[in-house]
mmCIF file of C-alpha atoms and ligand atoms in Angstrom:
data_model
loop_
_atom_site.group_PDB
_atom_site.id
_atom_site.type_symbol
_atom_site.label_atom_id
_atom_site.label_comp_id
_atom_site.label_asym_id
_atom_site.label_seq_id
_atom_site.Cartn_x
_atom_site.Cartn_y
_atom_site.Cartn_z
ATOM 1 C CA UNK A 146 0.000 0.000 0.000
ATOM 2 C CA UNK A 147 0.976 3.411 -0.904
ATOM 3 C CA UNK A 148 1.828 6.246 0.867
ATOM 4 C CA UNK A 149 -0.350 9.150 0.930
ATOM 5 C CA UNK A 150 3.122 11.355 -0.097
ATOM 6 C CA UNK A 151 3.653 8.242 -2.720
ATOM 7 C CA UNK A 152 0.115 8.586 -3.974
ATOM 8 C CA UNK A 153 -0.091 12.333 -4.423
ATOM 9 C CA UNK A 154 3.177 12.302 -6.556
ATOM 10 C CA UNK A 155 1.818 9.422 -8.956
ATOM 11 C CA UNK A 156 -2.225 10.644 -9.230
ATOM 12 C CA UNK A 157 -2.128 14.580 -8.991
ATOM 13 C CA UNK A 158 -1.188 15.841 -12.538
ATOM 14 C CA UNK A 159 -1.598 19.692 -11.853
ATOM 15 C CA UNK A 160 0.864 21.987 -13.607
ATOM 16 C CA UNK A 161 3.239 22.228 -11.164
ATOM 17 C CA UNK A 162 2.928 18.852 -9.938
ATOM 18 C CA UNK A 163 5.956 16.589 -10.714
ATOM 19 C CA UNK A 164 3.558 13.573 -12.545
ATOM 20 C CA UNK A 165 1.310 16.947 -14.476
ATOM 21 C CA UNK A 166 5.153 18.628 -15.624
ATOM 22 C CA UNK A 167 5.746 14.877 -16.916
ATOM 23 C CA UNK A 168 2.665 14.394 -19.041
ATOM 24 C CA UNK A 169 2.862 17.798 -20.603
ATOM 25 C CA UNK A 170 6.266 16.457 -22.228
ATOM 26 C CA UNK A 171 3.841 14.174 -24.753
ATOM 27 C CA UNK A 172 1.038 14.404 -26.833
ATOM 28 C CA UNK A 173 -1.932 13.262 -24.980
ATOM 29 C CA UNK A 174 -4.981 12.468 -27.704
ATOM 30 C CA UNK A 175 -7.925 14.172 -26.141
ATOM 31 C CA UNK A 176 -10.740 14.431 -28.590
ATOM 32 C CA UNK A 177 -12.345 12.852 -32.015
ATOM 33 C CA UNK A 178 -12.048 14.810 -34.884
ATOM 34 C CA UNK A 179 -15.404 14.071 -35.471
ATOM 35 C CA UNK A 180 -16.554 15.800 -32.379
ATOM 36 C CA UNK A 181 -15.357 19.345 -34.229
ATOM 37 C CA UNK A 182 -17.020 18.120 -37.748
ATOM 38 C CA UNK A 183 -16.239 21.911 -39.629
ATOM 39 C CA UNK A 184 -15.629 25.045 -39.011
ATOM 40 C CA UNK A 185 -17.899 27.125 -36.529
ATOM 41 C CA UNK A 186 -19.040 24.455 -34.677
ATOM 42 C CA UNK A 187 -20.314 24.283 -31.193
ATOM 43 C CA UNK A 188 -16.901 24.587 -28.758
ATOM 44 C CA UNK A 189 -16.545 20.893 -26.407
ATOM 45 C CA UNK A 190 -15.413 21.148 -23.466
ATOM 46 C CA UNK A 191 -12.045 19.306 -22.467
ATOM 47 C CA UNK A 192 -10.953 18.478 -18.786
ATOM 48 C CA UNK A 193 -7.403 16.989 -18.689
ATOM 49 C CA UNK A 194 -4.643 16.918 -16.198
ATOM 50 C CA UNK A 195 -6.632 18.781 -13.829
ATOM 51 C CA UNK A 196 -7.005 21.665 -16.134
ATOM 52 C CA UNK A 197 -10.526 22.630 -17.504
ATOM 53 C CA UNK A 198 -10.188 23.687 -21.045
ATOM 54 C CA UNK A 199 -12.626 24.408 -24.005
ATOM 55 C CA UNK A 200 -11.328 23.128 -28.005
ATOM 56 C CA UNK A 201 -13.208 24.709 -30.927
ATOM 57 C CA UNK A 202 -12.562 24.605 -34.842
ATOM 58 C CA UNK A 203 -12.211 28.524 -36.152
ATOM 59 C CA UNK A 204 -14.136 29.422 -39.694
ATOM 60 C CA UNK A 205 -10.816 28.258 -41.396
ATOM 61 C CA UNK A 206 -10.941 25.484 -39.859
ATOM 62 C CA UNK A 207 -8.028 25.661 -37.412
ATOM 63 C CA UNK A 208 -8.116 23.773 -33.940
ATOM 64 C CA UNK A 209 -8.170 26.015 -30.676
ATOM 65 C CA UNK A 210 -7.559 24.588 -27.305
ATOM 66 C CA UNK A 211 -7.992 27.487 -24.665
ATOM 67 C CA UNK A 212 -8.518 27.318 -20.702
ATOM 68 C CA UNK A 213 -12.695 27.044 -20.191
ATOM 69 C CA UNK A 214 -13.158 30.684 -18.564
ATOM 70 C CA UNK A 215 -12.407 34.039 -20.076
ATOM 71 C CA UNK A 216 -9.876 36.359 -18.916
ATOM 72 C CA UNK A 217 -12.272 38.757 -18.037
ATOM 73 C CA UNK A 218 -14.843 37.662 -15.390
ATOM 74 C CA UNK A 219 -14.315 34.280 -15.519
ATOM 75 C CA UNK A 220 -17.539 33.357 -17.746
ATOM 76 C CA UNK A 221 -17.297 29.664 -19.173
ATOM 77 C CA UNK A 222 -16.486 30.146 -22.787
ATOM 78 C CA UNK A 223 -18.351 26.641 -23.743
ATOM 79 C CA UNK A 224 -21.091 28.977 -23.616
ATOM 80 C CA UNK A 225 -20.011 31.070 -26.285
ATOM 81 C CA UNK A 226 -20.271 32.052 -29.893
ATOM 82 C CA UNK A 227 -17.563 30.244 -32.069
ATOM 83 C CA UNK A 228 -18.076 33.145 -35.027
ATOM 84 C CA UNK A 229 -15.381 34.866 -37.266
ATOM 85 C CA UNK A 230 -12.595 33.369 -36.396
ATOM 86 C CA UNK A 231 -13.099 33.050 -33.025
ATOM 87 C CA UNK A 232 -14.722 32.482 -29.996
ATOM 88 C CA UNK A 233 -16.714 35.159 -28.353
ATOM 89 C CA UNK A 234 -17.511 34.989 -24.639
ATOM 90 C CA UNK A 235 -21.163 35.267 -23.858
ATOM 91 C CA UNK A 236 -21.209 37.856 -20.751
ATOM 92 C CA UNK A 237 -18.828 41.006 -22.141
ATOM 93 C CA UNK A 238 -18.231 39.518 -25.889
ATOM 94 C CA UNK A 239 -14.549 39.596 -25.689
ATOM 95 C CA UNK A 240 -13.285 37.545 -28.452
ATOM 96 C CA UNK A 241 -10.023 34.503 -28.467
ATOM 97 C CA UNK A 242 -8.483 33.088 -31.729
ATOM 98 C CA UNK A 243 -7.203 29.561 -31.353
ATOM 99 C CA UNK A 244 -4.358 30.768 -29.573
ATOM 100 C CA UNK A 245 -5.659 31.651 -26.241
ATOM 101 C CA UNK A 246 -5.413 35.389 -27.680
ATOM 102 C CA UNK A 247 -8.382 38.138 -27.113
ATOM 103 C CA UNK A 248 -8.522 39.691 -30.160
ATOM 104 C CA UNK A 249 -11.569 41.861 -29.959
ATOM 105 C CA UNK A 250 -13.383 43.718 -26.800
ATOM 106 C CA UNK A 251 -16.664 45.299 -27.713
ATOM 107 C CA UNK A 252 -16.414 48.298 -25.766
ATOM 108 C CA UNK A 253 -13.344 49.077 -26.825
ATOM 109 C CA UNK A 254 -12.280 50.706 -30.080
ATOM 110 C CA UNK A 255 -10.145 49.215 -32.736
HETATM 111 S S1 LIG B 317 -16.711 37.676 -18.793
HETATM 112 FE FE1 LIG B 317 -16.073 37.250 -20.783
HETATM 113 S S2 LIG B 317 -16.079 39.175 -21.723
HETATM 114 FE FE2 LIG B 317 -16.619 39.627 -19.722
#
């Protein structure tokens, strides 16, 4: 029988955590491609080495994979627009390309 030390450092995979900084060195498959079928599709929410995240395909087509809750009050972005290139929160409408980047805020000019 493990240790509870011994059983924290295998099962908790937190960045930060030693077995979480180990995983992130390899490609973990996470989805279907068939659960992002074309662009502009509903987002699906992804939770994966303790981290909740949110993938979506852009109008070109591209594959985003961004952490769930938007930069600016926190708002799950599963519940938001995937439009134009991007996806748009739906509390304050700022916008993130598949980067993690906001690239538009409403109430702000260009
Ligand atoms: S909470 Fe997302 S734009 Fe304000």
């Amino acid at each position: 029988m493990l240790r509870k030390e011994q059983n924290d450092l295998l099962t908790q995979t937190g960045a930060g955590a030693p077995m979480g900084e180990l995983f992130r060195r390899y490609w973990l498959p996470i989805l279907l491609a068939n659960e992002l079928p074309e662009p502009d599709c509903p987002p699906v929410r992804v939770k994966i080495l303790s981290e909740r995240l949110v993938a979506f395909r852009d109008s070109e087509g591209k594959l985003g994979l961004i952490d769930e809750f938007c930069a600016h009050r926190g708002v799950s972005l599963w519940f938001g627009r995937n439009e134009e290139y991007g996806l748009r929160c739906p509390y304050h409408g700022w916008k993130f390309d598949t980067s993690g980047q906001c690239v538009e805020v409403p109430s702000e000019p260009a």
